[in-house]
Structure formats: structure tokens, C-alpha cells
PDB file of C-alpha atoms in Angstrom:
ATOM      1  CA  MET A1316      97.599 -18.042-157.270  1.00 40.00           C
ATOM      2  CA  SER A1317      96.853 -20.421-154.418  1.00 55.00           C
ATOM      3  CA  ARG A1318      99.621 -22.193-152.577  1.00 65.00           C
ATOM      4  CA  LYS A1319      99.056 -25.494-150.776  1.00 81.00           C
ATOM      5  CA  PHE A1320     100.913 -25.905-147.525  1.00 83.00           C
ATOM      6  CA  THR A1321     101.166 -29.396-146.078  1.00 94.00           C
ATOM      7  CA  GLN A1322     103.251 -28.722-142.945  1.00 97.00           C
ATOM      8  CA  ALA A1323     103.141 -25.666-140.721  1.00 98.00           C
ATOM      9  CA  ILE A1324     104.499 -24.462-137.406  1.00 98.00           C
ATOM     10  CA  VAL A1325     102.288 -22.148-135.369  1.00 98.00           C
ATOM     11  CA  ILE A1326     104.135 -20.382-132.558  1.00 98.00           C
ATOM     12  CA  GLY A1327     102.046 -18.613-129.944  1.00 96.00           C
ATOM     13  CA  LEU A1328      98.828 -20.262-128.834  1.00 97.00           C
ATOM     14  CA  GLY A1329      96.728 -17.370-127.630  1.00 95.00           C
ATOM     15  CA  GLN A1330      93.266 -16.951-129.143  1.00 95.00           C
ATOM     16  CA  PHE A1331      94.612 -16.070-132.600  1.00 95.00           C
ATOM     17  CA  GLY A1332      97.319 -18.751-132.756  1.00 97.00           C
ATOM     18  CA  THR A1333      95.041 -21.470-131.418  1.00 98.00           C
ATOM     19  CA  ALA A1334      92.284 -20.624-133.897  1.00 98.00           C
ATOM     20  CA  LEU A1335      94.831 -20.563-136.716  1.00 97.00           C
ATOM     21  CA  ALA A1336      96.396 -23.895-135.709  1.00 98.00           C
ATOM     22  CA  ARG A1337      92.987 -25.549-135.554  1.00 98.00           C
ATOM     23  CA  ALA A1338      91.857 -24.049-138.869  1.00 97.00           C
ATOM     24  CA  LEU A1339      95.005 -25.279-140.624  1.00 97.00           C
ATOM     25  CA  ALA A1340      94.610 -28.755-139.099  1.00 97.00           C
ATOM     26  CA  GLU A1341      90.993 -28.879-140.308  1.00 97.00           C
ATOM     27  CA  ARG A1342      92.352 -28.270-143.815  1.00 95.00           C
ATOM     28  CA  ASP A1343      94.618 -31.329-143.538  1.00 96.00           C
ATOM     29  CA  VAL A1344      97.792 -29.365-142.821  1.00 97.00           C
ATOM     30  CA  GLU A1345     100.196 -31.120-140.445  1.00 97.00           C
ATOM     31  CA  VAL A1346     100.455 -28.558-137.648  1.00 98.00           C
ATOM     32  CA  LEU A1347     103.193 -28.355-135.034  1.00 99.00           C
ATOM     33  CA  ALA A1348     101.886 -25.975-132.352  1.00 98.00           C
ATOM     34  CA  VAL A1349     104.296 -24.247-129.947  1.00 98.00           C
ATOM     35  CA  ASP A1350     103.815 -22.127-126.843  1.00 97.00           C
ATOM     36  CA  VAL A1351     105.744 -21.312-123.706  1.00 96.00           C
ATOM     37  CA  LEU A1352     102.691 -22.070-121.533  1.00 96.00           C
ATOM     38  CA  GLU A1353     101.988 -25.750-120.924  1.00 98.00           C
ATOM     39  CA  GLU A1354      98.233 -25.264-120.436  1.00 98.00           C
ATOM     40  CA  ARG A1355      97.906 -23.729-123.910  1.00 98.00           C
ATOM     41  CA  VAL A1356      99.869 -26.605-125.425  1.00 98.00           C
ATOM     42  CA  ARG A1357      97.656 -29.171-123.679  1.00 98.00           C
ATOM     43  CA  ALA A1358      94.497 -27.381-124.830  1.00 98.00           C
ATOM     44  CA  VAL A1359      95.385 -27.505-128.541  1.00 98.00           C
ATOM     45  CA  ALA A1360      97.183 -30.884-128.566  1.00 98.00           C
ATOM     46  CA  PRO A1361      94.118 -33.007-129.471  1.00 98.00           C
ATOM     47  CA  ASP A1362      93.458 -30.879-132.543  1.00 98.00           C
ATOM     48  CA  VAL A1363      96.909 -30.725-134.173  1.00 98.00           C
ATOM     49  CA  THR A1364      99.589 -33.150-135.340  1.00 98.00           C
ATOM     50  CA  GLU A1365     101.978 -32.256-132.520  1.00 98.00           C
ATOM     51  CA  ALA A1366     102.088 -29.677-129.732  1.00 98.00           C
ATOM     52  CA  VAL A1367     105.209 -28.780-127.764  1.00 98.00           C
ATOM     53  CA  CYS A1368     106.070 -26.409-124.951  1.00 98.00           C
ATOM     54  CA  PHE A1369     109.190 -24.245-125.140  1.00 97.00           C
ATOM     55  CA  ASP A1370     110.382 -20.660-125.466  1.00 95.00           C
ATOM     56  CA  ALA A1371     110.503 -19.873-129.191  1.00 94.00           C
ATOM     57  CA  THR A1372     113.241 -17.290-128.624  1.00 94.00           C
ATOM     58  CA  ASP A1373     115.586 -20.136-127.626  1.00 96.00           C
ATOM     59  CA  THR A1374     117.599 -20.855-130.774  1.00 96.00           C
ATOM     60  CA  GLU A1375     118.479 -24.440-129.838  1.00 97.00           C
ATOM     61  CA  ALA A1376     114.897 -25.342-128.944  1.00 96.00           C
ATOM     62  CA  LEU A1377     113.609 -23.766-132.149  1.00 96.00           C
ATOM     63  CA  ALA A1378     116.218 -25.633-134.204  1.00 97.00           C
ATOM     64  CA  ARG A1379     115.025 -28.963-132.742  1.00 97.00           C
ATOM     65  CA  ILE A1380     111.653 -28.596-134.485  1.00 96.00           C
ATOM     66  CA  SER A1381     113.387 -28.255-137.885  1.00 96.00           C
ATOM     67  CA  PRO A1382     111.683 -25.162-139.325  1.00 97.00           C
ATOM     68  CA  GLU A1383     113.636 -25.660-142.547  1.00 96.00           C
ATOM     69  CA  ARG A1384     111.618 -28.839-143.195  1.00 96.00           C
ATOM     70  CA  ARG A1385     108.197 -27.185-142.926  1.00 96.00           C
ATOM     71  CA  ASP A1386     106.364 -25.320-145.681  1.00 95.00           C
ATOM     72  CA  LEU A1387     105.319 -22.489-143.418  1.00 96.00           C
ATOM     73  CA  ALA A1388     106.154 -21.009-140.023  1.00 97.00           C
ATOM     74  CA  ILE A1389     103.720 -18.611-138.385  1.00 97.00           C
ATOM     75  CA  CYS A1390     104.714 -16.438-135.457  1.00 96.00           C
ATOM     76  CA  ALA A1391     101.451 -15.612-133.681  1.00 95.00           C
ATOM     77  CA  ILE A1392     102.980 -14.391-130.431  1.00 92.00           C
ATOM     78  CA  GLY A1393     100.769 -11.756-128.800  1.00 79.00           C
ATOM     79  CA  ASP A1394     101.217  -8.002-128.798  1.00 73.00           C
ATOM     80  CA  GLU A1395     102.501  -7.992-125.231  1.00 75.00           C
ATOM     81  CA  ALA A1396     105.703  -9.680-126.431  1.00 85.00           C
ATOM     82  CA  ARG A1397     106.809  -7.587-129.427  1.00 87.00           C
ATOM     83  CA  ASP A1398     110.501  -8.338-128.828  1.00 91.00           C
ATOM     84  CA  ALA A1399     109.780 -12.070-128.783  1.00 93.00           C
ATOM     85  CA  THR A1400     107.846 -11.771-132.051  1.00 93.00           C
ATOM     86  CA  ILE A1401     110.764 -10.010-133.735  1.00 94.00           C
ATOM     87  CA  LEU A1402     113.373 -12.424-132.359  1.00 95.00           C
ATOM     88  CA  CYS A1403     111.327 -15.530-133.173  1.00 95.00           C
ATOM     89  CA  THR A1404     110.752 -14.322-136.737  1.00 95.00           C
ATOM     90  CA  ALA A1405     114.451 -13.602-137.247  1.00 96.00           C
ATOM     91  CA  LEU A1406     115.450 -16.983-135.797  1.00 97.00           C
ATOM     92  CA  LEU A1407     113.009 -18.865-138.007  1.00 97.00           C
ATOM     93  CA  ARG A1408     114.542 -17.229-141.085  1.00 96.00           C
ATOM     94  CA  GLN A1409     118.074 -17.839-139.806  1.00 95.00           C
ATOM     95  CA  LEU A1410     117.225 -21.515-139.287  1.00 97.00           C
ATOM     96  CA  GLY A1411     116.037 -21.832-142.871  1.00 96.00           C
ATOM     97  CA  ALA A1412     112.250 -21.655-142.666  1.00 96.00           C
ATOM     98  CA  PRO A1413     111.207 -21.200-146.304  1.00 95.00           C
ATOM     99  CA  ARG A1414     108.182 -19.012-145.532  1.00 96.00           C
ATOM    100  CA  VAL A1415     107.599 -17.020-142.347  1.00 96.00           C
ATOM    101  CA  ILE A1416     104.445 -15.110-141.522  1.00 95.00           C
ATOM    102  CA  ALA A1417     104.317 -12.980-138.382  1.00 93.00           C
ATOM    103  CA  ARG A1418     101.432 -11.225-136.705  1.00 89.00           C
ATOM    104  CA  ALA A1419     101.672  -7.436-136.412  1.00 90.00           C
ATOM    105  CA  ASN A1420      98.986  -5.112-135.133  1.00 87.00           C
ATOM    106  CA  ASP A1421     100.638  -1.857-136.159  1.00 90.00           C
ATOM    107  CA  GLU A1422     102.648  -0.531-139.082  1.00 92.00           C
ATOM    108  CA  LEU A1423     105.925  -0.092-137.160  1.00 90.00           C
ATOM    109  CA  LEU A1424     105.990  -3.738-136.079  1.00 90.00           C
ATOM    110  CA  ALA A1425     104.991  -4.821-139.589  1.00 91.00           C
ATOM    111  CA  ARG A1426     107.950  -2.909-141.081  1.00 93.00           C
ATOM    112  CA  ILE A1427     110.375  -4.377-138.546  1.00 91.00           C
ATOM    113  CA  LEU A1428     109.093  -7.901-139.175  1.00 92.00           C
ATOM    114  CA  ARG A1429     109.521  -7.462-142.925  1.00 91.00           C
ATOM    115  CA  LEU A1430     113.106  -6.324-142.317  1.00 91.00           C
ATOM    116  CA  VAL A1431     113.903  -9.480-140.344  1.00 91.00           C
ATOM    117  CA  GLY A1432     112.350 -11.816-142.877  1.00 85.00           C
ATOM    118  CA  ALA A1433     108.582 -12.093-142.507  1.00 82.00           C
TER     119      ALA A1433
END
């Protein structure tokens, strides 16, 4: 069964997150791209619907982008910030994101992310 997403948030604009944001945008998904580093936000901005710079572990900032109104939220924060990945995933679920996908490069992180709602 294939599911069509029309609006997505991609948080974390390293190589993986940037490639994912661009690939979704090429498939006519409205992409809101988020990163804490301004240069990453500027680099992807021409290719997505909107790109914003803030810390995705900040509940108030995350709430301002209305994750509950998007089809999909993807936490693509890099491996060097495991705590941020876990917190961001939990906050997205708490804020009502209907579907959250989070990147995990090992089984322990994958289990933790499933426990918090990915």
C-alpha cells in the first residue's frame, strides 16, 4: 500500500536530510526544512517550500511550525546528536504530528525512537 504525503517537515539538514528534503520536493511534496545551522538552511532554501533556522529541541519553536498540520515529520538529525534526535521525535509526537519518522543508525537508538513515537 502506497501512501501519498503532500506536506512534510524535514529536521536536520546534513547530507541525508538535505537529500531527503530535495527528493520529497521533487515529488511535489511541500517541504518545510529545519536546521540549527543557518548556512544549511540557506543552501536548501531554493529547493523546498520553506526553510527555517531554529533548534528543534525547543518546544515553542517546534510548535510554531505546526507539526500537527503536516502529513509527515522526519527527524534526520545526525548521529552526533542522539539526545536531540530522541527529544525532537518525542516533541513532534507530543505536538500532534500524525506520522514521525526518525533516523537511527543502530538498533538501540531505533528501539528508543520507537518507544517515544517514531
